[in-house]
Short mmCIF file of C-alpha atoms in Angstrom, two decimals:
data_model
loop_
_atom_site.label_atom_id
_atom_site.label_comp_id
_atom_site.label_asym_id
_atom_site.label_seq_id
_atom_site.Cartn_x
_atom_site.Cartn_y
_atom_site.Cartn_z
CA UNK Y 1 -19.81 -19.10 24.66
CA UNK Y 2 -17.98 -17.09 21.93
CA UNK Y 3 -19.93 -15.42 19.51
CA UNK Y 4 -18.49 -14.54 16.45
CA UNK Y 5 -19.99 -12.28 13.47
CA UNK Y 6 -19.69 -12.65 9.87
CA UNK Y 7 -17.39 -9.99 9.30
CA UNK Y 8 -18.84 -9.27 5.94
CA UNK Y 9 -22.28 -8.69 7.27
CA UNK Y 10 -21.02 -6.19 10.09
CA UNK Y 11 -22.01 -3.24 7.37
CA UNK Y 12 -25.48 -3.96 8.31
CA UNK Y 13 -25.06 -4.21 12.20
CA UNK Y 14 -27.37 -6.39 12.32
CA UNK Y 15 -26.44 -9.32 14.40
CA UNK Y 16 -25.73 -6.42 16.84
CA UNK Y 17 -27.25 -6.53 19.96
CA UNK Y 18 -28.58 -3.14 21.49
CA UNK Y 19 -25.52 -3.64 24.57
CA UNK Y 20 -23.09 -3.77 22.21
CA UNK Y 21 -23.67 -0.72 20.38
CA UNK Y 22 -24.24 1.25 23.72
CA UNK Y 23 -21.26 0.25 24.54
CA UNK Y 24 -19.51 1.28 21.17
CA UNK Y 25 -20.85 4.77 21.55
CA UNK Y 26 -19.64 4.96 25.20
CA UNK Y 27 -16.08 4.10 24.28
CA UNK Y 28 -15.92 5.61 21.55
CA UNK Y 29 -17.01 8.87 23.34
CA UNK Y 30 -14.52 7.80 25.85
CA UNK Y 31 -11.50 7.78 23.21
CA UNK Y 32 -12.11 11.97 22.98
CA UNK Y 33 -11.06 12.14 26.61
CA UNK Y 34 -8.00 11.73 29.16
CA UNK Y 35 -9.82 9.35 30.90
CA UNK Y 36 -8.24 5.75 31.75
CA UNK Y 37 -11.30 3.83 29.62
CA UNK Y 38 -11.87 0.66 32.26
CA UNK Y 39 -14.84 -0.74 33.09
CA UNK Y 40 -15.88 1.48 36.33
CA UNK Y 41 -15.38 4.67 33.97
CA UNK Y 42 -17.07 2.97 31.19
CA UNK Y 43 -20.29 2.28 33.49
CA UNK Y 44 -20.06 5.83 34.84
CA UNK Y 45 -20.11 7.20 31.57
CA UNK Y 46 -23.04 4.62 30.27
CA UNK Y 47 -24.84 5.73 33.30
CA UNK Y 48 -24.57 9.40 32.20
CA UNK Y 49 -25.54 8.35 28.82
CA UNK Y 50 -28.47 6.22 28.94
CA UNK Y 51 -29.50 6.99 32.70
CA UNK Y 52 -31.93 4.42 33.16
CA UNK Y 53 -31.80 2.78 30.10
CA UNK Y 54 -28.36 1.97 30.70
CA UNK Y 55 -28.23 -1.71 29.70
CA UNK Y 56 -25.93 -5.16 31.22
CA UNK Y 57 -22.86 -4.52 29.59
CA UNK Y 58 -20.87 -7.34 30.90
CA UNK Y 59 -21.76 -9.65 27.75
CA UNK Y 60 -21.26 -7.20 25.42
CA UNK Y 61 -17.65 -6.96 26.37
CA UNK Y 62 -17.03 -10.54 24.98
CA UNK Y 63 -18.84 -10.34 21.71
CA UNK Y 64 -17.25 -6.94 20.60
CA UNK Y 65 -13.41 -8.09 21.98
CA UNK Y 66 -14.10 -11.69 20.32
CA UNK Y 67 -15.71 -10.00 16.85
CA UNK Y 68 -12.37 -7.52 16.76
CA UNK Y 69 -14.44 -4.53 17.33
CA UNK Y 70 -13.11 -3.51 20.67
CA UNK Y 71 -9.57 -4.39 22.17
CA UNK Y 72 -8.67 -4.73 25.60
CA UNK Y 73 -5.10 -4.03 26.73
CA UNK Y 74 -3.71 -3.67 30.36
CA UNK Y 75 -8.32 -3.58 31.75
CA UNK Y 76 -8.32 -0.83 29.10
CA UNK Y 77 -10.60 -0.57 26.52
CA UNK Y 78 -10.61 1.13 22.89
CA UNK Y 79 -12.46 0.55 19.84
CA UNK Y 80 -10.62 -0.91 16.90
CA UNK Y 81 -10.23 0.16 13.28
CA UNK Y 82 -13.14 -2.30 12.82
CA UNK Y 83 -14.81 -0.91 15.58
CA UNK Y 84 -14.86 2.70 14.69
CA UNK Y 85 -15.77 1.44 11.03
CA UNK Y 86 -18.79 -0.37 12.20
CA UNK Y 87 -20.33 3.02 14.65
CA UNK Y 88 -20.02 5.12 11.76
CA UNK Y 89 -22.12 2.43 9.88
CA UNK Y 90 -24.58 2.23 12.62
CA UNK Y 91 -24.78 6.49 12.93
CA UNK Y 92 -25.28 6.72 9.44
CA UNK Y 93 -28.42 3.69 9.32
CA UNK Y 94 -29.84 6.08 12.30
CA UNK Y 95 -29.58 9.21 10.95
CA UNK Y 96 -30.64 8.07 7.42
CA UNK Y 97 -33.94 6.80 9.12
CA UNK Y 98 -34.46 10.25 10.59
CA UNK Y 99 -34.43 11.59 7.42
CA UNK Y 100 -36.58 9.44 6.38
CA UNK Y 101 -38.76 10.23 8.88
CA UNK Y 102 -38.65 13.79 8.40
CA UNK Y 103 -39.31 13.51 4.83
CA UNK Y 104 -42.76 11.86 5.34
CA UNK Y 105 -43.38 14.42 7.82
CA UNK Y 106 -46.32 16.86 6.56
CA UNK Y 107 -45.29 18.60 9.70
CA UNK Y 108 -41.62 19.26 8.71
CA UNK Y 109 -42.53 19.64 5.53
CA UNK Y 110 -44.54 22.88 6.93
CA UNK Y 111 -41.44 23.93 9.22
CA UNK Y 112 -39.06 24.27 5.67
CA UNK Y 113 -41.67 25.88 4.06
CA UNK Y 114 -41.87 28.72 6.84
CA UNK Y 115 -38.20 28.64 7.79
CA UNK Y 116 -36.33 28.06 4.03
CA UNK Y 117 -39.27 29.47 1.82
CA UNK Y 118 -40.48 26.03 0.20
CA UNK Y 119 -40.14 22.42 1.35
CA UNK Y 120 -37.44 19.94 -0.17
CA UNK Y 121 -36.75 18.63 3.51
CA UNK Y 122 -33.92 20.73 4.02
CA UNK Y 123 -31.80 19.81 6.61
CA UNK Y 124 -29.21 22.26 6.68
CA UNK Y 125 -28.82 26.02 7.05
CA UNK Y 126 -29.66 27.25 3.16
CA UNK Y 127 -32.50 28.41 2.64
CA UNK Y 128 -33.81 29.26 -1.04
CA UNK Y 129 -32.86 32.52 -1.97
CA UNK Y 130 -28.99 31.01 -1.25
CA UNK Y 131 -29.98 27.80 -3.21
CA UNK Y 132 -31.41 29.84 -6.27
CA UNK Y 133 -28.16 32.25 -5.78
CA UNK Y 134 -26.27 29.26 -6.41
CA UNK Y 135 -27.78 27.90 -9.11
CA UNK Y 136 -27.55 31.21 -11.24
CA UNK Y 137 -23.86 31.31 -10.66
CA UNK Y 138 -23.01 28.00 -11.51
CA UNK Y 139 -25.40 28.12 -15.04
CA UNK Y 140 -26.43 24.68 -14.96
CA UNK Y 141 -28.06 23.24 -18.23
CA UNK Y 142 -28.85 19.64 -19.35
CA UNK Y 143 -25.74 19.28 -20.75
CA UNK Y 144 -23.44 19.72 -17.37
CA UNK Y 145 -22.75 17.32 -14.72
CA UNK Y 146 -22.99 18.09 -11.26
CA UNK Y 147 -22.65 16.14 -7.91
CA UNK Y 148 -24.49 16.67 -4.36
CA UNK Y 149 -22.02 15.31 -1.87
CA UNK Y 150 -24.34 14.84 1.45
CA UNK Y 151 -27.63 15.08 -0.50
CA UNK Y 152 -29.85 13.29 2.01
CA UNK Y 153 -33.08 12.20 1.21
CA UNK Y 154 -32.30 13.96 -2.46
CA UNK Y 155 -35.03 16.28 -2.41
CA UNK Y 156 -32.35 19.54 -2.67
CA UNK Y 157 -30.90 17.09 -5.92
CA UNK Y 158 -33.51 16.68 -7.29
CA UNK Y 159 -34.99 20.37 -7.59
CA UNK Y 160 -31.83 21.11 -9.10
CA UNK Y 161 -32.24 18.89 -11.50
CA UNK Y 162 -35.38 19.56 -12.07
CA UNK Y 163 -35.01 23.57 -12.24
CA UNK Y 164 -31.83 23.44 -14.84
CA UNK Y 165 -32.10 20.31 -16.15
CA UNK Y 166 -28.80 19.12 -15.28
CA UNK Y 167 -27.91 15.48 -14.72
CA UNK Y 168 -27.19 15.31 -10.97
CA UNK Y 169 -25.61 12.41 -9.09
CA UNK Y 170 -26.41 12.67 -5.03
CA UNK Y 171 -24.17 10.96 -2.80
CA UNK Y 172 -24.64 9.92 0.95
CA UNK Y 173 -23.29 7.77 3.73
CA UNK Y 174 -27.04 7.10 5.47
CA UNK Y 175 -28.38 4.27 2.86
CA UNK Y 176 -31.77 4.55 4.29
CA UNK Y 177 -32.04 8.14 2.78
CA UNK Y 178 -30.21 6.82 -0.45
CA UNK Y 179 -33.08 3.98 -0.57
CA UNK Y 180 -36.05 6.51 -0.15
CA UNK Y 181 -34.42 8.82 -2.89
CA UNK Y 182 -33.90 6.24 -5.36
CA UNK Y 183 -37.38 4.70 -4.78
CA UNK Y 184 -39.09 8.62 -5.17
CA UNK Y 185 -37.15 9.42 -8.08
CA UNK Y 186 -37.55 6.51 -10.19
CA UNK Y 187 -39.36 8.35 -13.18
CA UNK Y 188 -35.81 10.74 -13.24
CA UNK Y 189 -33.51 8.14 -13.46
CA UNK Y 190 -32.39 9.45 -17.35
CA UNK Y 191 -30.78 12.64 -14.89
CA UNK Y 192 -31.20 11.82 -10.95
CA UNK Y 193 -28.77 9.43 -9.93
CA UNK Y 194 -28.36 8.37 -6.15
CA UNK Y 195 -25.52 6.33 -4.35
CA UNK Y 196 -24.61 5.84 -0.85
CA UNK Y 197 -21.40 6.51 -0.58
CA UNK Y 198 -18.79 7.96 1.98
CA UNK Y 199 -17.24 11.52 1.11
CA UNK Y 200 -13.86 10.22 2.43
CA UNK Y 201 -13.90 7.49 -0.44
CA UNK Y 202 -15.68 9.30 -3.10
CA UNK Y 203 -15.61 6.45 -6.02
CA UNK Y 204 -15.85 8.24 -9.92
CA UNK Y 205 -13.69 8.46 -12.30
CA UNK Y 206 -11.62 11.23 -13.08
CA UNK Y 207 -12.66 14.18 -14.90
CA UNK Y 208 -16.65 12.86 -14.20
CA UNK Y 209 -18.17 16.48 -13.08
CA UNK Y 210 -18.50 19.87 -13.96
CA UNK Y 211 -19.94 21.37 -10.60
CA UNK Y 212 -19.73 19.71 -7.14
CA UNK Y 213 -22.28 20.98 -4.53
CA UNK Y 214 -21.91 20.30 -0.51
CA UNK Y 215 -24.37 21.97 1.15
CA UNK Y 216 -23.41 21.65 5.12
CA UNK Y 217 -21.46 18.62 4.87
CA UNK Y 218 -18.18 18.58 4.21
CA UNK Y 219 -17.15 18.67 8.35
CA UNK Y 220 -18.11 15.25 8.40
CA UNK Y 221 -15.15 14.10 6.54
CA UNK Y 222 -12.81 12.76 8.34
CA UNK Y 223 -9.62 13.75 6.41
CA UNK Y 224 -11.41 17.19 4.83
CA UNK Y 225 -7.91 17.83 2.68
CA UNK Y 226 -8.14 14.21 0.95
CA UNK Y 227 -11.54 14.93 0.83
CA UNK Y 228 -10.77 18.11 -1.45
CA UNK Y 229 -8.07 16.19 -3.37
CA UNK Y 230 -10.64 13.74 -4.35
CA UNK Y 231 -13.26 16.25 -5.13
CA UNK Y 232 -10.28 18.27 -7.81
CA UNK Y 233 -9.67 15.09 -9.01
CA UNK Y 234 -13.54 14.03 -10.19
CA UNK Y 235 -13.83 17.46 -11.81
CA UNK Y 236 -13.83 17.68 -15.24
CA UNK Y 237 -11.96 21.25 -15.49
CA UNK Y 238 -9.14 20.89 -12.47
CA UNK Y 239 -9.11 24.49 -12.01
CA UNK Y 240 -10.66 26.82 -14.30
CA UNK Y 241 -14.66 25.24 -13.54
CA UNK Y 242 -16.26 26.54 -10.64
CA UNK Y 243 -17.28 24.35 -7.70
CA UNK Y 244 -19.04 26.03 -4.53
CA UNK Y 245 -18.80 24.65 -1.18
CA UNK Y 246 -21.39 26.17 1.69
CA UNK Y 247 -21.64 25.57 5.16
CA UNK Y 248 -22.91 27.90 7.83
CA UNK Y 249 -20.45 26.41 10.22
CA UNK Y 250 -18.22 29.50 10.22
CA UNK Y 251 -15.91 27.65 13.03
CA UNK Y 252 -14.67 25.28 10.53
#
């Protein structure tokens, strides 16, 4: 029987079955390689994958071909525009629930507080000293407007916010983080703002910022130049205001 999705529900995966999306990751792993993606490599792969919990993959092939996620030319397989669209949605729902997770965690909580000096959930490589650093360069008051591309779970936002006074917007691609910050912050809503949002489409209008913060981010982007063009274009002072990008990824 073909199953088909509703095409505007596919942001939420959920119709998804959990074949389907093992089978999205293992092509889409696949696509980084030389390999001639058929079915025998694909089940090789899966195997290496998921051992084990490897699941029957053999109906999964129709509903992802039928639903335009996957396309299937020659016994090859690759994922479509659609396809890669949809993983990245279904990455980000994980990973947003991990940090979730992590934020709730009193035992996390206790790891940043020995590793980064306090605990906003910190998921990256700053620790506090660098974060303070920051903030005294960029001389944030309640009058300036800055944004937190990658922000998480918002904690990092909002103790900016909350140290300077500054109206900060926090942007991130893992809703389930963007939920939990919105729902924690609710009494800072006149200067915490939270959207989820994906750095490679980064909707504001022009000239909306005067600071824009990424704090071990900014090699998710796919397209990291258009990802700077946007970012120049959101500022409110093109080139004499001071943005500061960190990473601790000194290989990109």
């Amino acid at each position: 029987m073909e199953v088909k999705l509703d095409h505007s529900q596919i942001d939420i995966l959920t119709d998804l079955e959990k074949p389907e999306i093992q089978l999205l990751y293992i092509i889409n792993l696949l696509m980084n390689s030389k390999e001639k993606i058929n079915k025998e490599i694909i089940y090789t792969t899966g195997k290496k994958m998921y051992g084990e919990n490897l699941l029957e993959l053999s109906h999964a092939y129709n509903v992802l071909i039928n639903n335009n996620l996957i396309k299937e030319v020659d016994d090859e397989y690759s994922l479509t525009e659609i396809g890669k669209h949809s993983l990245k949605k279904i990455r980000a729902h994980n990973f947003g629930e991990m940090l979730v997770i992590t934020d709730k965690s009193k035992l996390y909580g206790k790891f940043c507080e020995l590793v980064y000096g306090k605990n906003i959930s910190q998921f990256n490589m700053m620790d506090m000293v660098q974060l303070n650093k920051l903030l005294d360069l960029l001389k944030l008051n309640k009058n300036k407007k800055v944004l937190d591309i990658g922000c998480a779970t918002g904690r990092i936002t909002e103790y900016i916010s909350d140290t300077t006074q500054a109206h900060v917007t926090g942007i991130d691609f893992a809703g389930k983080a963007i939920e939990w910050a919105q729902e924690r912050t609710k009494s800072k809503q006149n200067r915490l703002e939270f959207f989820t949002m994906d750095m490679d489409t980064i909707d504001f209008p022009e000239r909306t910022f005067n600071s824009i913060i990424s704090i071990d981010t900014l090699y998710f982007a796919e397209n990291l130049e258009n990802t700077f063009l946007q970012m120049m274009r959101i500022l409110k002072k093109k080139w004499n205001d001071r943005y500061l990008l960190y990473s601790d990824d000194k290989t990109r």
